[in-house]
Amino acid sequence: MAKPPAPPLSFLLRHPAHLIACGFGSGLAPFAPGTAGTLFAWLSYPNLRGWFPDDTTFAVLLLLFFAVGVTACQITGRNLGVVDHGSIVWDEIVPFWAVLFLTPAGWLWQLGAFLWFRFYDIVKPAPADYFDSKVKNGLGVMMDDAVAAGYTVLTLAICKALIERMY
């Protein structure tokens, strides 16, 4: 089955939910929009943290962004006619910001986080597969990537522990 095409740029301006859900345009990438959304998250993270340097405030902000994402993804999916349309990438952005928040310092750790997150987002290990295939609404769209984020953080923690144990 062919993937539906990305909506036109004008779609983003029809409703604030579209702008958010489509990652401020990053989801309109013609190739691998989920990866483009994750790259957007990675590139925007330092600025976002600069605006919200306090860890508690940032964690609360992530929860707020997640809740807004549930609604934005629901509205945008309904308007596109596909619950988890490929151009919807807020579900990659917010969970990857959370991953970066919990990732050890350094660009190599961030690169590892990016690669592991993309892997888990594509493979969809349980329960991500459940949310992806059975929960056909904004919550399901956001949750499968939240699960991928959890697997990513766990993988990085194991890698860090193994490295520390070796040295």
PDB file of N, CA, C and O in Angstrom, residues 93-147:
ATOM      1  N   ILE A  93       9.294  14.175  17.878  1.00  0.00           N
ATOM      2  CA  ILE A  93       9.986  15.332  18.444  1.00  0.00           C
ATOM      3  C   ILE A  93       9.972  15.323  19.970  1.00  0.00           C
ATOM      4  O   ILE A  93      11.026  15.378  20.611  1.00  0.00           O
ATOM      5  N   VAL A  94       8.808  15.250  20.568  1.00  0.00           N
ATOM      6  CA  VAL A  94       8.723  15.338  22.034  1.00  0.00           C
ATOM      7  C   VAL A  94       9.425  14.156  22.710  1.00  0.00           C
ATOM      8  O   VAL A  94      10.229  14.370  23.626  1.00  0.00           O
ATOM      9  N   PRO A  95       9.179  12.912  22.290  1.00  0.00           N
ATOM     10  CA  PRO A  95       9.915  11.816  22.926  1.00  0.00           C
ATOM     11  C   PRO A  95      11.434  11.921  22.736  1.00  0.00           C
ATOM     12  O   PRO A  95      12.192  11.579  23.646  1.00  0.00           O
ATOM     13  N   PHE A  96      11.881  12.427  21.577  1.00  0.00           N
ATOM     14  CA  PHE A  96      13.329  12.538  21.404  1.00  0.00           C
ATOM     15  C   PHE A  96      13.900  13.655  22.265  1.00  0.00           C
ATOM     16  O   PHE A  96      15.024  13.546  22.755  1.00  0.00           O
ATOM     17  N   TRP A  97      13.146  14.733  22.478  1.00  0.00           N
ATOM     18  CA  TRP A  97      13.593  15.735  23.444  1.00  0.00           C
ATOM     19  C   TRP A  97      13.755  15.090  24.824  1.00  0.00           C
ATOM     20  O   TRP A  97      14.702  15.378  25.545  1.00  0.00           O
ATOM     21  N   ALA A  98      12.814  14.217  25.183  1.00  0.00           N
ATOM     22  CA  ALA A  98      12.916  13.528  26.472  1.00  0.00           C
ATOM     23  C   ALA A  98      14.144  12.631  26.511  1.00  0.00           C
ATOM     24  O   ALA A  98      14.840  12.550  27.536  1.00  0.00           O
ATOM     25  N   VAL A  99      14.428  11.948  25.409  1.00  0.00           N
ATOM     26  CA  VAL A  99      15.636  11.105  25.342  1.00  0.00           C
ATOM     27  C   VAL A  99      16.877  11.961  25.552  1.00  0.00           C
ATOM     28  O   VAL A  99      17.758  11.624  26.355  1.00  0.00           O
ATOM     29  N   LEU A 100      16.962  13.084  24.837  1.00  0.00           N
ATOM     30  CA  LEU A 100      18.136  13.955  24.962  1.00  0.00           C
ATOM     31  C   LEU A 100      18.267  14.508  26.380  1.00  0.00           C
ATOM     32  O   LEU A 100      19.384  14.677  26.882  1.00  0.00           O
ATOM     33  N   PHE A 101      17.160  14.773  27.021  1.00  0.00           N
ATOM     34  CA  PHE A 101      17.138  15.249  28.405  1.00  0.00           C
ATOM     35  C   PHE A 101      17.805  14.223  29.328  1.00  0.00           C
ATOM     36  O   PHE A 101      18.471  14.583  30.298  1.00  0.00           O
ATOM     37  N   LEU A 102      17.668  12.946  29.009  1.00  0.00           N
ATOM     38  CA  LEU A 102      18.184  11.867  29.862  1.00  0.00           C
ATOM     39  C   LEU A 102      19.467  11.233  29.329  1.00  0.00           C
ATOM     40  O   LEU A 102      19.975  10.284  29.928  1.00  0.00           O
ATOM     41  N   THR A 103      19.979  11.742  28.228  1.00  0.00           N
ATOM     42  CA  THR A 103      21.178  11.189  27.598  1.00  0.00           C
ATOM     43  C   THR A 103      22.425  11.794  28.231  1.00  0.00           C
ATOM     44  O   THR A 103      22.458  12.998  28.515  1.00  0.00           O
ATOM     45  N   PRO A 104      23.468  10.973  28.450  1.00  0.00           N
ATOM     46  CA  PRO A 104      24.734  11.537  28.945  1.00  0.00           C
ATOM     47  C   PRO A 104      25.244  12.636  28.021  1.00  0.00           C
ATOM     48  O   PRO A 104      24.957  12.637  26.813  1.00  0.00           O
ATOM     49  N   ALA A 105      26.005  13.563  28.576  1.00  0.00           N
ATOM     50  CA  ALA A 105      26.519  14.695  27.806  1.00  0.00           C
ATOM     51  C   ALA A 105      27.458  14.223  26.705  1.00  0.00           C
ATOM     52  O   ALA A 105      28.148  13.208  26.840  1.00  0.00           O
ATOM     53  N   GLY A 106      27.457  14.959  25.617  1.00  0.00           N
ATOM     54  CA  GLY A 106      28.389  14.695  24.529  1.00  0.00           C
ATOM     55  C   GLY A 106      27.671  14.312  23.244  1.00  0.00           C
ATOM     56  O   GLY A 106      26.647  13.634  23.259  1.00  0.00           O
ATOM     57  N   TRP A 107      28.245  14.749  22.128  1.00  0.00           N
ATOM     58  CA  TRP A 107      27.600  14.519  20.842  1.00  0.00           C
ATOM     59  C   TRP A 107      27.592  13.043  20.457  1.00  0.00           C
ATOM     60  O   TRP A 107      26.676  12.600  19.766  1.00  0.00           O
ATOM     61  N   LEU A 108      28.581  12.257  20.900  1.00  0.00           N
ATOM     62  CA  LEU A 108      28.565  10.829  20.577  1.00  0.00           C
ATOM     63  C   LEU A 108      27.396  10.123  21.262  1.00  0.00           C
ATOM     64  O   LEU A 108      26.760   9.251  20.662  1.00  0.00           O
ATOM     65  N   TRP A 109      27.122  10.490  22.498  1.00  0.00           N
ATOM     66  CA  TRP A 109      25.951   9.928  23.179  1.00  0.00           C
ATOM     67  C   TRP A 109      24.673  10.355  22.469  1.00  0.00           C
ATOM     68  O   TRP A 109      23.737   9.568  22.320  1.00  0.00           O
ATOM     69  N   GLN A 110      24.627  11.609  22.025  1.00  0.00           N
ATOM     70  CA  GLN A 110      23.441  12.086  21.312  1.00  0.00           C
ATOM     71  C   GLN A 110      23.279  11.380  19.969  1.00  0.00           C
ATOM     72  O   GLN A 110      22.158  11.041  19.585  1.00  0.00           O
ATOM     73  N   LEU A 111      24.380  11.133  19.279  1.00  0.00           N
ATOM     74  CA  LEU A 111      24.309  10.393  18.023  1.00  0.00           C
ATOM     75  C   LEU A 111      23.801   8.977  18.278  1.00  0.00           C
ATOM     76  O   LEU A 111      22.931   8.478  17.561  1.00  0.00           O
ATOM     77  N   GLY A 112      24.329   8.345  19.325  1.00  0.00           N
ATOM     78  CA  GLY A 112      23.841   7.014  19.698  1.00  0.00           C
ATOM     79  C   GLY A 112      22.362   7.049  20.025  1.00  0.00           C
ATOM     80  O   GLY A 112      21.597   6.172  19.610  1.00  0.00           O
ATOM     81  N   ALA A 113      21.944   8.077  20.749  1.00  0.00           N
ATOM     82  CA  ALA A 113      20.530   8.223  21.093  1.00  0.00           C
ATOM     83  C   ALA A 113      19.688   8.358  19.839  1.00  0.00           C
ATOM     84  O   ALA A 113      18.629   7.731  19.723  1.00  0.00           O
ATOM     85  N   PHE A 114      20.147   9.156  18.893  1.00  0.00           N
ATOM     86  CA  PHE A 114      19.423   9.348  17.636  1.00  0.00           C
ATOM     87  C   PHE A 114      19.262   8.012  16.903  1.00  0.00           C
ATOM     88  O   PHE A 114      18.166   7.649  16.478  1.00  0.00           O
ATOM     89  N   LEU A 115      20.363   7.282  16.768  1.00  0.00           N
ATOM     90  CA  LEU A 115      20.326   6.015  16.025  1.00  0.00           C
ATOM     91  C   LEU A 115      19.453   4.975  16.719  1.00  0.00           C
ATOM     92  O   LEU A 115      18.654   4.288  16.059  1.00  0.00           O
ATOM     93  N   TRP A 116      19.588   4.844  18.036  1.00  0.00           N
ATOM     94  CA  TRP A 116      18.762   3.877  18.766  1.00  0.00           C
ATOM     95  C   TRP A 116      17.289   4.264  18.719  1.00  0.00           C
ATOM     96  O   TRP A 116      16.419   3.403  18.553  1.00  0.00           O
ATOM     97  N   PHE A 117      16.996   5.561  18.853  1.00  0.00           N
ATOM     98  CA  PHE A 117      15.600   6.005  18.812  1.00  0.00           C
ATOM     99  C   PHE A 117      14.972   5.694  17.456  1.00  0.00           C
ATOM    100  O   PHE A 117      13.854   5.183  17.377  1.00  0.00           O
ATOM    101  N   ARG A 118      15.700   6.001  16.380  1.00  0.00           N
ATOM    102  CA  ARG A 118      15.165   5.699  15.056  1.00  0.00           C
ATOM    103  C   ARG A 118      14.954   4.192  14.902  1.00  0.00           C
ATOM    104  O   ARG A 118      13.949   3.749  14.346  1.00  0.00           O
ATOM    105  N   PHE A 119      15.896   3.393  15.404  1.00  0.00           N
ATOM    106  CA  PHE A 119      15.763   1.936  15.331  1.00  0.00           C
ATOM    107  C   PHE A 119      14.493   1.476  16.039  1.00  0.00           C
ATOM    108  O   PHE A 119      13.672   0.761  15.462  1.00  0.00           O
ATOM    109  N   TYR A 120      14.325   1.890  17.283  1.00  0.00           N
ATOM    110  CA  TYR A 120      13.150   1.448  18.053  1.00  0.00           C
ATOM    111  C   TYR A 120      11.851   2.013  17.489  1.00  0.00           C
ATOM    112  O   TYR A 120      10.807   1.354  17.553  1.00  0.00           O
ATOM    113  N   ASP A 121      11.909   3.220  16.918  1.00  0.00           N
ATOM    114  CA  ASP A 121      10.704   3.793  16.319  1.00  0.00           C
ATOM    115  C   ASP A 121      10.285   3.001  15.079  1.00  0.00           C
ATOM    116  O   ASP A 121       9.095   2.814  14.832  1.00  0.00           O
ATOM    117  N   ILE A 122      11.249   2.505  14.335  1.00  0.00           N
ATOM    118  CA  ILE A 122      10.946   1.731  13.128  1.00  0.00           C
ATOM    119  C   ILE A 122      10.533   0.301  13.471  1.00  0.00           C
ATOM    120  O   ILE A 122       9.546  -0.218  12.948  1.00  0.00           O
ATOM    121  N   VAL A 123      11.257  -0.341  14.384  1.00  0.00           N
ATOM    122  CA  VAL A 123      10.998  -1.746  14.734  1.00  0.00           C
ATOM    123  C   VAL A 123       9.725  -1.898  15.568  1.00  0.00           C
ATOM    124  O   VAL A 123       9.016  -2.898  15.444  1.00  0.00           O
ATOM    125  N   LYS A 124       9.447  -0.939  16.420  1.00  0.00           N
ATOM    126  CA  LYS A 124       8.262  -0.924  17.283  1.00  0.00           C
ATOM    127  C   LYS A 124       8.141  -2.173  18.162  1.00  0.00           C
ATOM    128  O   LYS A 124       7.196  -2.958  18.043  1.00  0.00           O
ATOM    129  N   PRO A 125       9.105  -2.365  19.085  1.00  0.00           N
ATOM    130  CA  PRO A 125       8.986  -3.498  20.014  1.00  0.00           C
ATOM    131  C   PRO A 125       7.814  -3.281  20.968  1.00  0.00           C
ATOM    132  O   PRO A 125       7.406  -2.141  21.214  1.00  0.00           O
ATOM    133  N   ALA A 126       7.287  -4.374  21.497  1.00  0.00           N
ATOM    134  CA  ALA A 126       6.149  -4.298  22.421  1.00  0.00           C
ATOM    135  C   ALA A 126       6.504  -3.393  23.602  1.00  0.00           C
ATOM    136  O   ALA A 126       7.649  -3.411  24.056  1.00  0.00           O
ATOM    137  N   PRO A 127       5.594  -2.616  24.075  1.00  0.00           N
ATOM    138  CA  PRO A 127       4.210  -2.425  23.658  1.00  0.00           C
ATOM    139  C   PRO A 127       4.022  -1.350  22.588  1.00  0.00           C
ATOM    140  O   PRO A 127       2.885  -0.964  22.305  1.00  0.00           O
ATOM    141  N   ALA A 128       5.107  -0.857  21.971  1.00  0.00           N
ATOM    142  CA  ALA A 128       4.959   0.167  20.926  1.00  0.00           C
ATOM    143  C   ALA A 128       4.092  -0.350  19.785  1.00  0.00           C
ATOM    144  O   ALA A 128       3.253   0.394  19.253  1.00  0.00           O
ATOM    145  N   ASP A 129       4.266  -1.623  19.420  1.00  0.00           N
ATOM    146  CA  ASP A 129       3.471  -2.197  18.332  1.00  0.00           C
ATOM    147  C   ASP A 129       1.980  -2.196  18.665  1.00  0.00           C
ATOM    148  O   ASP A 129       1.136  -1.993  17.796  1.00  0.00           O
ATOM    149  N   TYR A 130       1.665  -2.398  19.943  1.00  0.00           N
ATOM    150  CA  TYR A 130       0.261  -2.363  20.365  1.00  0.00           C
ATOM    151  C   TYR A 130      -0.330  -0.960  20.131  1.00  0.00           C
ATOM    152  O   TYR A 130      -1.400  -0.818  19.552  1.00  0.00           O
ATOM    153  N   PHE A 131       0.380   0.061  20.615  1.00  0.00           N
ATOM    154  CA  PHE A 131      -0.122   1.431  20.451  1.00  0.00           C
ATOM    155  C   PHE A 131      -0.223   1.798  18.971  1.00  0.00           C
ATOM    156  O   PHE A 131      -1.171   2.455  18.551  1.00  0.00           O
ATOM    157  N   ASP A 132       0.747   1.335  18.170  1.00  0.00           N
ATOM    158  CA  ASP A 132       0.756   1.651  16.749  1.00  0.00           C
ATOM    159  C   ASP A 132      -0.392   0.978  16.000  1.00  0.00           C
ATOM    160  O   ASP A 132      -1.012   1.595  15.140  1.00  0.00           O
ATOM    161  N   SER A 133      -0.679  -0.269  16.342  1.00  0.00           N
ATOM    162  CA  SER A 133      -1.674  -1.017  15.561  1.00  0.00           C
ATOM    163  C   SER A 133      -3.084  -1.001  16.157  1.00  0.00           C
ATOM    164  O   SER A 133      -4.053  -1.178  15.430  1.00  0.00           O
ATOM    165  N   LYS A 134      -3.207  -0.786  17.460  1.00  0.00           N
ATOM    166  CA  LYS A 134      -4.529  -0.912  18.104  1.00  0.00           C
ATOM    167  C   LYS A 134      -5.120   0.397  18.620  1.00  0.00           C
ATOM    168  O   LYS A 134      -6.332   0.513  18.723  1.00  0.00           O
ATOM    169  N   VAL A 135      -4.306   1.362  18.978  1.00  0.00           N
ATOM    170  CA  VAL A 135      -4.814   2.609  19.564  1.00  0.00           C
ATOM    171  C   VAL A 135      -4.795   3.670  18.464  1.00  0.00           C
ATOM    172  O   VAL A 135      -3.800   4.364  18.259  1.00  0.00           O
ATOM    173  N   LYS A 136      -5.889   3.772  17.764  1.00  0.00           N
ATOM    174  CA  LYS A 136      -5.981   4.615  16.570  1.00  0.00           C
ATOM    175  C   LYS A 136      -6.515   6.004  16.907  1.00  0.00           C
ATOM    176  O   LYS A 136      -7.622   6.382  16.521  1.00  0.00           O
ATOM    177  N   ASN A 137      -5.701   6.738  17.656  1.00  0.00           N
ATOM    178  CA  ASN A 137      -6.030   8.124  17.988  1.00  0.00           C
ATOM    179  C   ASN A 137      -4.736   8.856  18.346  1.00  0.00           C
ATOM    180  O   ASN A 137      -3.649   8.279  18.240  1.00  0.00           O
ATOM    181  N   GLY A 138      -4.844  10.089  18.756  1.00  0.00           N
ATOM    182  CA  GLY A 138      -3.667  10.885  19.084  1.00  0.00           C
ATOM    183  C   GLY A 138      -2.821  10.280  20.178  1.00  0.00           C
ATOM    184  O   GLY A 138      -1.588  10.375  20.144  1.00  0.00           O
ATOM    185  N   LEU A 139      -3.452   9.643  21.160  1.00  0.00           N
ATOM    186  CA  LEU A 139      -2.674   9.004  22.231  1.00  0.00           C
ATOM    187  C   LEU A 139      -1.834   7.862  21.669  1.00  0.00           C
ATOM    188  O   LEU A 139      -0.659   7.724  22.015  1.00  0.00           O
ATOM    189  N   GLY A 140      -2.415   7.052  20.808  1.00  0.00           N
ATOM    190  CA  GLY A 140      -1.663   5.955  20.209  1.00  0.00           C
ATOM    191  C   GLY A 140      -0.493   6.454  19.382  1.00  0.00           C
ATOM    192  O   GLY A 140       0.603   5.876  19.409  1.00  0.00           O
ATOM    193  N   VAL A 141      -0.723   7.548  18.642  1.00  0.00           N
ATOM    194  CA  VAL A 141       0.339   8.139  17.822  1.00  0.00           C
ATOM    195  C   VAL A 141       1.509   8.564  18.708  1.00  0.00           C
ATOM    196  O   VAL A 141       2.672   8.278  18.399  1.00  0.00           O
ATOM    197  N   MET A 142       1.219   9.227  19.812  1.00  0.00           N
ATOM    198  CA  MET A 142       2.280   9.706  20.706  1.00  0.00           C
ATOM    199  C   MET A 142       2.925   8.576  21.502  1.00  0.00           C
ATOM    200  O   MET A 142       4.135   8.580  21.734  1.00  0.00           O
ATOM    201  N   MET A 143       2.126   7.604  21.908  1.00  0.00           N
ATOM    202  CA  MET A 143       2.642   6.574  22.822  1.00  0.00           C
ATOM    203  C   MET A 143       3.637   5.616  22.178  1.00  0.00           C
ATOM    204  O   MET A 143       4.572   5.175  22.838  1.00  0.00           O
ATOM    205  N   ASP A 144       3.451   5.262  20.909  1.00  0.00           N
ATOM    206  CA  ASP A 144       4.401   4.302  20.348  1.00  0.00           C
ATOM    207  C   ASP A 144       5.805   4.901  20.309  1.00  0.00           C
ATOM    208  O   ASP A 144       6.797   4.201  20.530  1.00  0.00           O
ATOM    209  N   ASP A 145       5.911   6.214  20.116  1.00  0.00           N
ATOM    210  CA  ASP A 145       7.226   6.854  20.135  1.00  0.00           C
ATOM    211  C   ASP A 145       7.729   7.075  21.567  1.00  0.00           C
ATOM    212  O   ASP A 145       8.942   7.065  21.797  1.00  0.00           O
ATOM    213  N   ALA A 146       6.817   7.252  22.504  1.00  0.00           N
ATOM    214  CA  ALA A 146       7.223   7.337  23.906  1.00  0.00           C
ATOM    215  C   ALA A 146       7.840   6.013  24.352  1.00  0.00           C
ATOM    216  O   ALA A 146       8.835   5.994  25.086  1.00  0.00           O
ATOM    217  N   VAL A 147       7.288   4.910  23.877  1.00  0.00           N
ATOM    218  CA  VAL A 147       7.862   3.590  24.181  1.00  0.00           C
ATOM    219  C   VAL A 147       9.242   3.466  23.539  1.00  0.00           C
ATOM    220  O   VAL A 147      10.190   2.990  24.173  1.00  0.00           O
TER     221      VAL A 147
END
